[in-house]
Every structure is written in C-alpha cells, then in structure tokens.
mmCIF file of C-alpha atoms and ligand atoms in Angstrom:
data_model
loop_
_atom_site.group_PDB
_atom_site.id
_atom_site.type_symbol
_atom_site.label_atom_id
_atom_site.label_comp_id
_atom_site.label_asym_id
_atom_site.label_seq_id
_atom_site.Cartn_x
_atom_site.Cartn_y
_atom_site.Cartn_z
ATOM 1 C CA UNK L 1 102.496 -138.175 16.928
ATOM 2 C CA UNK L 2 103.239 -141.846 16.318
ATOM 3 C CA UNK L 3 103.187 -141.654 12.546
ATOM 4 C CA UNK L 4 101.494 -139.705 9.833
ATOM 5 C CA UNK L 5 101.333 -141.495 6.561
ATOM 6 C CA UNK L 6 100.231 -140.209 3.211
ATOM 7 C CA UNK L 7 96.734 -141.361 2.325
ATOM 8 C CA UNK L 8 96.668 -144.888 0.908
ATOM 9 C CA UNK L 9 96.557 -145.522 -2.797
ATOM 10 C CA UNK L 10 92.920 -146.456 -2.923
ATOM 11 C CA UNK L 11 92.037 -142.858 -2.062
ATOM 12 C CA UNK L 12 93.825 -141.619 -5.134
ATOM 13 C CA UNK L 13 92.088 -144.330 -7.151
ATOM 14 C CA UNK L 14 88.759 -143.364 -5.724
ATOM 15 C CA UNK L 15 87.075 -141.412 -8.520
ATOM 16 C CA UNK L 16 85.606 -138.827 -6.179
ATOM 17 C CA UNK L 17 88.830 -138.143 -4.321
ATOM 18 C CA UNK L 18 91.318 -135.941 -6.036
ATOM 19 C CA UNK L 19 93.876 -135.063 -3.379
ATOM 20 C CA UNK L 20 92.707 -131.660 -2.460
ATOM 21 C CA UNK L 21 92.815 -130.677 1.184
ATOM 22 C CA UNK L 22 89.349 -129.543 2.272
ATOM 23 C CA UNK L 23 89.912 -129.229 5.997
ATOM 24 C CA UNK L 24 93.166 -128.242 7.610
ATOM 25 C CA UNK L 25 94.028 -127.603 11.229
ATOM 26 C CA UNK L 26 97.290 -126.042 12.267
ATOM 27 C CA UNK L 27 98.467 -126.092 15.858
ATOM 28 C CA UNK L 28 94.944 -125.920 17.149
ATOM 29 C CA UNK L 29 94.513 -125.285 20.847
ATOM 30 C CA UNK L 30 91.254 -124.712 22.661
ATOM 31 C CA UNK L 31 91.000 -123.664 26.275
ATOM 32 C CA UNK L 32 87.752 -123.203 28.134
ATOM 33 C CA UNK L 33 88.049 -120.581 30.858
ATOM 34 C CA UNK L 34 91.189 -118.775 31.968
ATOM 35 C CA UNK L 35 94.329 -120.865 32.391
ATOM 36 C CA UNK L 36 95.127 -119.354 35.792
ATOM 37 C CA UNK L 37 91.571 -119.851 37.053
ATOM 38 C CA UNK L 38 91.666 -123.622 36.523
ATOM 39 C CA UNK L 39 90.467 -123.538 32.927
ATOM 40 C CA UNK L 40 90.356 -126.705 30.832
ATOM 41 C CA UNK L 41 92.658 -127.246 27.872
ATOM 42 C CA UNK L 42 90.339 -129.306 25.688
ATOM 43 C CA UNK L 43 92.636 -129.436 22.658
ATOM 44 C CA UNK L 44 96.363 -128.965 22.501
ATOM 45 C CA UNK L 45 98.490 -128.393 19.434
ATOM 46 C CA UNK L 46 96.387 -130.420 16.997
ATOM 47 C CA UNK L 47 97.401 -130.362 13.325
ATOM 48 C CA UNK L 48 96.105 -132.359 10.372
ATOM 49 C CA UNK L 49 94.807 -132.181 6.841
ATOM 50 C CA UNK L 50 91.760 -133.972 5.468
ATOM 51 C CA UNK L 51 91.468 -134.635 1.767
ATOM 52 C CA UNK L 52 88.353 -134.128 -0.277
ATOM 53 C CA UNK L 53 86.214 -137.244 -0.301
ATOM 54 C CA UNK L 54 87.917 -138.855 2.662
ATOM 55 C CA UNK L 55 86.081 -140.814 5.296
ATOM 56 C CA UNK L 56 87.809 -140.146 8.605
ATOM 57 C CA UNK L 57 86.984 -141.291 12.109
ATOM 58 C CA UNK L 58 88.118 -139.639 15.283
ATOM 59 C CA UNK L 59 88.365 -141.914 18.339
ATOM 60 C CA UNK L 60 89.399 -141.160 21.854
ATOM 61 C CA UNK L 61 88.232 -141.441 25.451
ATOM 62 C CA UNK L 62 85.364 -139.414 26.779
ATOM 63 C CA UNK L 63 86.396 -135.811 27.434
ATOM 64 C CA UNK L 64 89.443 -135.840 25.150
ATOM 65 C CA UNK L 65 88.100 -133.015 23.026
ATOM 66 C CA UNK L 66 86.435 -134.817 20.123
ATOM 67 C CA UNK L 67 83.302 -132.671 20.221
ATOM 68 C CA UNK L 68 85.374 -129.550 20.727
ATOM 69 C CA UNK L 69 87.392 -130.406 17.633
ATOM 70 C CA UNK L 70 84.290 -131.088 15.567
ATOM 71 C CA UNK L 71 82.588 -127.896 16.732
ATOM 72 C CA UNK L 72 85.728 -125.987 15.794
ATOM 73 C CA UNK L 73 85.665 -127.596 12.327
ATOM 74 C CA UNK L 74 82.011 -126.569 12.012
ATOM 75 C CA UNK L 75 82.896 -122.990 12.899
ATOM 76 C CA UNK L 76 80.721 -123.218 16.024
ATOM 77 C CA UNK L 77 83.571 -122.530 18.438
ATOM 78 C CA UNK L 78 86.717 -120.484 17.945
ATOM 79 C CA UNK L 79 90.101 -121.988 18.685
ATOM 80 C CA UNK L 80 92.140 -120.243 21.367
ATOM 81 C CA UNK L 81 95.254 -120.668 19.244
ATOM 82 C CA UNK L 82 96.018 -122.015 15.814
ATOM 83 C CA UNK L 83 94.205 -121.849 12.516
ATOM 84 C CA UNK L 84 91.580 -123.778 10.614
ATOM 85 C CA UNK L 85 90.838 -123.666 6.942
ATOM 86 C CA UNK L 86 88.040 -125.039 4.854
ATOM 87 C CA UNK L 87 88.450 -125.491 1.130
ATOM 88 C CA UNK L 88 91.586 -123.329 1.211
ATOM 89 C CA UNK L 89 89.931 -120.413 3.018
ATOM 90 C CA UNK L 90 90.390 -119.453 6.672
ATOM 91 C CA UNK L 91 87.424 -120.653 8.706
ATOM 92 C CA UNK L 92 85.793 -117.757 10.531
ATOM 93 C CA UNK L 93 82.382 -119.140 11.429
ATOM 94 C CA UNK L 94 79.786 -121.651 10.289
ATOM 95 C CA UNK L 95 80.167 -122.400 6.600
ATOM 96 C CA UNK L 96 77.581 -123.799 4.225
ATOM 97 C CA UNK L 97 80.349 -126.106 2.984
ATOM 98 C CA UNK L 98 80.127 -128.170 6.161
ATOM 99 C CA UNK L 99 77.128 -129.494 8.062
ATOM 100 C CA UNK L 100 77.003 -131.071 11.475
ATOM 101 C CA UNK L 101 75.059 -134.035 12.834
ATOM 102 C CA UNK L 102 74.989 -134.167 16.641
ATOM 103 C CA UNK L 103 74.612 -137.109 19.006
ATOM 104 C CA UNK L 104 71.041 -136.052 19.699
ATOM 105 C CA UNK L 105 68.955 -135.261 16.630
ATOM 106 C CA UNK L 106 67.980 -131.828 18.046
ATOM 107 C CA UNK L 107 64.747 -131.540 16.114
ATOM 108 C CA UNK L 108 62.331 -128.794 17.148
ATOM 109 C CA UNK L 109 59.379 -130.630 18.733
ATOM 110 C CA UNK L 110 56.795 -128.147 17.498
ATOM 111 C CA UNK L 111 57.795 -128.456 13.860
ATOM 112 C CA UNK L 112 57.041 -131.332 11.518
ATOM 113 C CA UNK L 113 59.847 -133.422 10.068
ATOM 114 C CA UNK L 114 59.900 -131.571 6.765
ATOM 115 C CA UNK L 115 59.790 -128.206 8.553
ATOM 116 C CA UNK L 116 62.768 -129.324 10.630
ATOM 117 C CA UNK L 117 64.650 -130.410 7.532
ATOM 118 C CA UNK L 118 64.011 -127.023 5.921
ATOM 119 C CA UNK L 119 65.256 -125.028 8.942
ATOM 120 C CA UNK L 120 68.744 -124.300 7.558
ATOM 121 C CA UNK L 121 67.144 -123.089 4.340
ATOM 122 C CA UNK L 122 64.936 -120.689 6.294
ATOM 123 C CA UNK L 123 67.902 -119.498 8.343
ATOM 124 C CA UNK L 124 69.762 -118.634 5.195
ATOM 125 C CA UNK L 125 66.657 -117.160 3.557
ATOM 126 C CA UNK L 126 67.023 -119.451 0.538
ATOM 127 C CA UNK L 127 64.039 -120.262 -1.686
ATOM 128 C CA UNK L 128 61.893 -122.897 0.022
ATOM 129 C CA UNK L 129 60.109 -124.502 -2.953
ATOM 130 C CA UNK L 130 63.069 -126.207 -4.682
ATOM 131 C CA UNK L 131 64.473 -127.270 -1.337
ATOM 132 C CA UNK L 132 61.130 -128.713 -0.286
ATOM 133 C CA UNK L 133 61.298 -130.988 -3.308
ATOM 134 C CA UNK L 134 64.818 -131.959 -2.444
ATOM 135 C CA UNK L 135 63.800 -132.576 1.158
ATOM 136 C CA UNK L 136 61.054 -134.949 0.005
ATOM 137 C CA UNK L 137 63.508 -136.832 -2.197
ATOM 138 C CA UNK L 138 66.081 -137.141 0.592
ATOM 139 C CA UNK L 139 63.491 -138.205 3.172
ATOM 140 C CA UNK L 140 62.246 -140.825 0.744
ATOM 141 C CA UNK L 141 65.772 -142.060 0.292
ATOM 142 C CA UNK L 142 66.357 -142.599 4.006
ATOM 143 C CA UNK L 143 63.048 -144.418 4.420
ATOM 144 C CA UNK L 144 61.038 -141.531 5.849
ATOM 145 C CA UNK L 145 58.555 -141.241 3.024
ATOM 146 C CA UNK L 146 55.132 -140.605 4.543
ATOM 147 C CA UNK L 147 56.612 -139.104 7.706
ATOM 148 C CA UNK L 148 57.160 -135.617 6.293
ATOM 149 C CA UNK L 149 54.227 -134.128 8.177
ATOM 150 C CA UNK L 150 54.677 -136.055 11.403
ATOM 151 C CA UNK L 151 56.186 -134.532 14.514
ATOM 152 C CA UNK L 152 59.506 -135.721 15.955
ATOM 153 C CA UNK L 153 57.868 -137.504 18.933
ATOM 154 C CA UNK L 154 56.032 -139.750 16.468
ATOM 155 C CA UNK L 155 59.339 -141.159 15.161
ATOM 156 C CA UNK L 156 61.806 -143.613 16.695
ATOM 157 C CA UNK L 157 65.266 -142.399 17.724
ATOM 158 C CA UNK L 158 66.804 -143.875 14.587
ATOM 159 C CA UNK L 159 64.214 -142.200 12.359
ATOM 160 C CA UNK L 160 64.762 -138.862 14.099
ATOM 161 C CA UNK L 161 68.487 -139.147 13.516
ATOM 162 C CA UNK L 162 67.827 -139.929 9.829
ATOM 163 C CA UNK L 163 65.788 -136.734 9.650
ATOM 164 C CA UNK L 164 68.683 -134.846 11.273
ATOM 165 C CA UNK L 165 71.039 -136.280 8.651
ATOM 166 C CA UNK L 166 68.688 -135.170 5.879
ATOM 167 C CA UNK L 167 68.634 -131.711 7.451
ATOM 168 C CA UNK L 168 72.437 -131.687 7.305
ATOM 169 C CA UNK L 169 72.365 -132.795 3.662
ATOM 170 C CA UNK L 170 69.704 -130.339 2.506
ATOM 171 C CA UNK L 171 72.220 -127.645 1.592
ATOM 172 C CA UNK L 172 74.466 -130.094 -0.226
ATOM 173 C CA UNK L 173 77.492 -129.537 1.999
ATOM 174 C CA UNK L 174 80.803 -130.924 0.760
ATOM 175 C CA UNK L 175 81.656 -131.958 4.267
ATOM 176 C CA UNK L 176 79.610 -133.873 6.802
ATOM 177 C CA UNK L 177 80.719 -133.638 10.425
ATOM 178 C CA UNK L 178 79.141 -136.345 12.575
ATOM 179 C CA UNK L 179 79.604 -136.250 16.353
ATOM 180 C CA UNK L 180 78.810 -139.703 17.775
ATOM 181 C CA UNK L 181 75.617 -139.574 15.743
ATOM 182 C CA UNK L 182 74.441 -143.056 16.706
ATOM 183 C CA UNK L 183 75.593 -143.031 20.312
ATOM 184 C CA UNK L 184 72.051 -142.862 21.638
ATOM 185 C CA UNK L 185 70.665 -145.649 19.434
ATOM 186 C CA UNK L 186 70.265 -149.353 20.123
ATOM 187 C CA UNK L 187 72.899 -151.721 18.727
ATOM 188 C CA UNK L 188 70.897 -153.009 15.753
ATOM 189 C CA UNK L 189 69.811 -149.565 14.603
ATOM 190 C CA UNK L 190 73.325 -148.310 15.101
ATOM 191 C CA UNK L 191 74.775 -151.049 12.918
ATOM 192 C CA UNK L 192 72.295 -150.307 10.136
ATOM 193 C CA UNK L 193 72.946 -146.559 10.354
ATOM 194 C CA UNK L 194 76.700 -147.197 10.137
ATOM 195 C CA UNK L 195 76.148 -149.175 6.935
ATOM 196 C CA UNK L 196 73.982 -146.326 5.643
ATOM 197 C CA UNK L 197 76.746 -143.784 6.272
ATOM 198 C CA UNK L 198 79.139 -145.966 4.315
ATOM 199 C CA UNK L 199 76.623 -146.202 1.459
ATOM 200 C CA UNK L 200 76.059 -142.445 1.524
ATOM 201 C CA UNK L 201 79.790 -141.866 1.316
ATOM 202 C CA UNK L 202 80.269 -144.357 -1.533
ATOM 203 C CA UNK L 203 77.427 -142.758 -3.429
ATOM 204 C CA UNK L 204 78.121 -139.063 -2.908
ATOM 205 C CA UNK L 205 81.863 -138.864 -2.345
ATOM 206 C CA UNK L 206 81.359 -136.354 0.428
ATOM 207 C CA UNK L 207 84.101 -135.769 2.936
ATOM 208 C CA UNK L 208 82.916 -137.311 6.197
ATOM 209 C CA UNK L 209 84.454 -136.776 9.616
ATOM 210 C CA UNK L 210 82.898 -139.241 12.029
ATOM 211 C CA UNK L 211 83.464 -139.057 15.776
ATOM 212 C CA UNK L 212 82.938 -142.231 17.757
ATOM 213 C CA UNK L 213 84.228 -143.939 20.844
ATOM 214 C CA UNK L 214 83.675 -147.344 19.245
ATOM 215 C CA UNK L 215 86.917 -148.785 17.916
ATOM 216 C CA UNK L 216 84.978 -151.233 15.718
ATOM 217 C CA UNK L 217 82.874 -148.465 14.184
ATOM 218 C CA UNK L 218 85.972 -146.373 13.537
ATOM 219 C CA UNK L 219 87.841 -149.139 11.715
ATOM 220 C CA UNK L 220 84.812 -150.333 9.804
ATOM 221 C CA UNK L 221 84.019 -146.874 8.474
ATOM 222 C CA UNK L 222 87.313 -145.204 7.902
ATOM 223 C CA UNK L 223 90.082 -144.712 5.468
ATOM 224 C CA UNK L 224 92.025 -143.083 8.261
ATOM 225 C CA UNK L 225 91.540 -143.005 12.010
ATOM 226 C CA UNK L 226 92.632 -140.057 14.109
ATOM 227 C CA UNK L 227 93.410 -141.311 17.600
ATOM 228 C CA UNK L 228 93.131 -138.746 20.370
ATOM 229 C CA UNK L 229 94.273 -138.883 23.959
ATOM 230 C CA UNK L 230 92.896 -137.128 26.975
ATOM 231 C CA UNK L 231 94.156 -134.219 29.053
ATOM 232 C CA UNK L 232 94.970 -132.212 27.212
ATOM 233 C CA UNK L 233 93.347 -133.510 24.036
ATOM 234 C CA UNK L 234 96.043 -134.323 21.557
ATOM 235 C CA UNK L 235 96.131 -136.133 18.271
ATOM 236 C CA UNK L 236 98.429 -139.009 19.097
ATOM 237 C CA UNK L 237 98.319 -141.098 15.925
ATOM 238 C CA UNK L 238 96.809 -141.307 12.485
ATOM 239 C CA UNK L 239 96.193 -144.834 11.268
ATOM 240 C CA UNK L 240 95.645 -145.773 7.648
ATOM 241 C CA UNK L 241 92.967 -148.436 7.413
ATOM 242 C CA UNK L 242 93.947 -150.301 4.307
ATOM 243 C CA UNK L 243 90.861 -152.487 3.961
ATOM 244 C CA UNK L 244 89.025 -152.514 0.620
ATOM 245 C CA UNK L 245 85.660 -150.924 -0.091
ATOM 246 C CA UNK L 246 82.824 -151.762 -0.316
ATOM 247 C CA UNK L 247 82.910 -153.180 3.187
ATOM 248 C CA UNK L 248 80.429 -155.585 4.686
ATOM 249 C CA UNK L 249 79.903 -156.535 8.305
ATOM 250 C CA UNK L 250 81.755 -159.861 8.019
ATOM 251 C CA UNK L 251 84.926 -157.796 7.666
ATOM 252 C CA UNK L 252 84.745 -157.243 11.420
ATOM 253 C CA UNK L 253 85.575 -160.922 12.033
ATOM 254 C CA UNK L 254 88.687 -160.996 9.862
ATOM 255 C CA UNK L 255 92.230 -161.180 11.169
ATOM 256 C CA UNK L 256 93.230 -157.928 9.510
ATOM 257 C CA UNK L 257 90.364 -156.115 11.171
ATOM 258 C CA UNK L 258 91.396 -157.613 14.498
ATOM 259 C CA UNK L 259 94.935 -156.390 14.005
ATOM 260 C CA UNK L 260 93.713 -152.815 13.463
ATOM 261 C CA UNK L 261 91.514 -153.089 16.555
ATOM 262 C CA UNK L 262 94.500 -154.231 18.622
ATOM 263 C CA UNK L 263 96.580 -151.345 17.287
ATOM 264 C CA UNK L 264 93.983 -148.716 18.179
ATOM 265 C CA UNK L 265 93.333 -150.291 21.568
ATOM 266 C CA UNK L 266 97.042 -150.245 22.388
ATOM 267 C CA UNK L 267 97.275 -146.567 21.491
ATOM 268 C CA UNK L 268 94.279 -145.764 23.698
ATOM 269 C CA UNK L 269 95.423 -147.989 26.563
ATOM 270 C CA UNK L 270 98.821 -146.334 26.528
ATOM 271 C CA UNK L 271 96.964 -143.382 28.014
ATOM 272 C CA UNK L 272 95.468 -145.530 30.742
ATOM 273 C CA UNK L 273 92.152 -143.807 30.218
ATOM 274 C CA UNK L 274 89.658 -145.639 28.082
ATOM 275 C CA UNK L 275 86.042 -144.606 28.058
HETATM 276 N N1 LIG Y 301 81.597 -125.268 26.843
HETATM 277 C C1 LIG Y 301 82.517 -125.786 27.667
HETATM 278 N N2 LIG Y 301 82.962 -125.103 28.736
HETATM 279 C C2 LIG Y 301 83.905 -125.602 29.565
HETATM 280 N N3 LIG Y 301 84.487 -126.795 29.395
HETATM 281 C C3 LIG Y 301 84.097 -127.536 28.343
HETATM 282 C C4 LIG Y 301 83.092 -127.079 27.431
HETATM 283 N N4 LIG Y 301 82.906 -128.029 26.474
HETATM 284 C C5 LIG Y 301 83.751 -129.023 26.788
HETATM 285 N N5 LIG Y 301 84.458 -128.728 27.906
HETATM 286 C C6 LIG Y 301 85.517 -129.576 28.497
HETATM 287 O O1 LIG Y 301 86.506 -129.812 27.526
HETATM 288 C C7 LIG Y 301 86.938 -131.151 27.550
HETATM 289 C C8 LIG Y 301 86.659 -131.819 26.209
HETATM 290 O O2 LIG Y 301 85.260 -131.946 26.034
HETATM 291 P P1 LIG Y 301 84.612 -132.547 24.709
HETATM 292 O O3 LIG Y 301 85.151 -131.841 23.532
HETATM 293 O O4 LIG Y 301 83.139 -132.540 24.887
HETATM 294 O O5 LIG Y 301 85.175 -134.045 24.731
HETATM 295 P P2 LIG Y 301 84.603 -135.391 24.053
HETATM 296 O O6 LIG Y 301 83.649 -135.013 22.992
HETATM 297 O O7 LIG Y 301 85.819 -136.089 23.559
HETATM 298 O O8 LIG Y 301 83.954 -136.172 25.149
HETATM 299 C C9 LIG Y 301 86.221 -131.806 28.715
HETATM 300 O O9 LIG Y 301 87.067 -131.748 29.834
HETATM 301 C C10 LIG Y 301 85.000 -130.939 28.901
HETATM 302 O O10 LIG Y 301 84.566 -130.980 30.225
HETATM 303 MG MG1 LIG Y 302 81.677 -135.538 22.613
#
C-alpha cells in the first residue's frame, strides 16, 4: 500500500456525504479453484473503506480482480477469506442496498425495456404499479421516453446500457456498483455516459464504485482512485483526486489532471503489466 489518505475536505463539505462508511472490506482474499490444483488467487488481502456518497474508481490491468472485487461487493460471490460489510452489517449475499451495472447491459431479449427495468421488482415480489411509474420517470430522465415498449434489439448499445442503469436504480439503492459499464460503447457515447454518471452522482449523492481500465475516466470521475495490480490482485494505492466539482471535459487538458494521470500510470507500469 503506497499511501492511504483520509478523504479530502471537499467530501466532508459535500452536503450528501457525512462520513459514514457504507462499504468495508477487511483482508479480502478470493481464490478460484483449489490452491494445490493450480487455482487462481484473484484477490489477495484487500482492505478498504468507502464513505457514503463517495465516487470511487477502481483501475488496474485486465485480470487483476476488479470484477471479482465488484461481484464480492454486490454479494454475488463469496470471499475465500476476509470480511465485507455494507452499511455496518456483514454482507452475506445480494443486498437491495447495492445494485450492479455490468459491462454488457444483460437485458432479456424477449422482454420490453420497461419489463426489463421492472425485473428486480418482480424478483423481490414488490408491488409493480408504483415502480412502473418510477420506471417511466427514470426512463424519461435518461432519454428513453417512448422506448418503454420497445425490445432491446431496437435500441443502440448506449440506450441499452441506459436501460440497464435505470434497472439498477429502480430499487433506489444507496450504492451503485458499475463494472466497466461503458467498455463496449463507442468513444463519443462513452464520454457522454461518463458525464451522465457524474451528473447522476451530483444529483443523488449515491455512493458509486466505478470500475474502469481507462486512467482518464478514473481521474475524471473520482474523488478517490483505487489502483490494483495483477497476480494476485492487490490494492496497491489509493489516490485522492483533489480536483473540484462540477467537472467538465476541459479538465482533462489541465496540468493537474496530467499530473494525476502520470501518477496512476507510474503505479500501473511499476507492475510491468498494463492492459
Ligand atoms: N469464475 C471464475 N473461475 C475461475 N477463475 C476466474 C473466475 N472469474 C475470474 N477468474 C480469474 O480471476 C482473475 C481475476 O478476474 P477478474 O476479476 O475478472 O479480473 P478483471 O475484472 O480485473 O479483468 C483472472 O485471472 C480470471 O481469469
Ligand atoms: Mg472485469
């Protein structure tokens, strides 16, 4: 661990961020398969705390365990060792407090957009009617008004991913876990979606954990960047990104931004394994 700093002052000043830890990992290790039989240690001894309302990015080379970490935080995979807690409670499985957005939108092709958005509500046997209204409002907000009754194949990749984000938001989770959500999109769409995530965060104050392998995206979005290294996946540094919000794209061309990019790149290069 290079350095762990307390969160910067602007988090404390941020109205929606009292310093309450909402996600905590302690000495997390995840192995796939048996150690003796050539199993893979995807995560090794990872510890951190994430405060309520924080916007965090996780960067690291391909295969360093980013998805494994996010799935563990979502309660979708159990750590081999170590503990995880969400909102002060031990995490034992998927929680309605956290919702996941995957790299692929994973919409069911035989269901319309609104039916896809309402899936988690059906799974939890919650009343459909009030959530249908909420789904309409959210779809409207992300520019999908009029597409409620279309099928996924009728939408562009970016629109499908917006629908997947709405599906994650439908249950009003405190925490949004996003695993390279725009990795499959073209550069322009990706840039716009990144700005939209920032706007969503500014507006709702949700805790967002955003996995990316783009250094630029990580710096642009985050208050803190978790830098991971490969084999076995470790958390090697946590960087405070002390750049003011709201942020606009011209920030990327500033000297301070460049300095952060150089810092992250050096940490990743030190591993000699950049994706
Ligand atoms: N279900 C699985 N079974 C076995 N090995 C896995 C599984 N999921 C991931 N791995 C391995 O664990 C390591 C970390 O994978 P992953 O978390 O997907 O990394 P990242 O998201 O950073 O690319 C990789 O070596 C990968 O091959
Ligand atoms: Mg991954």
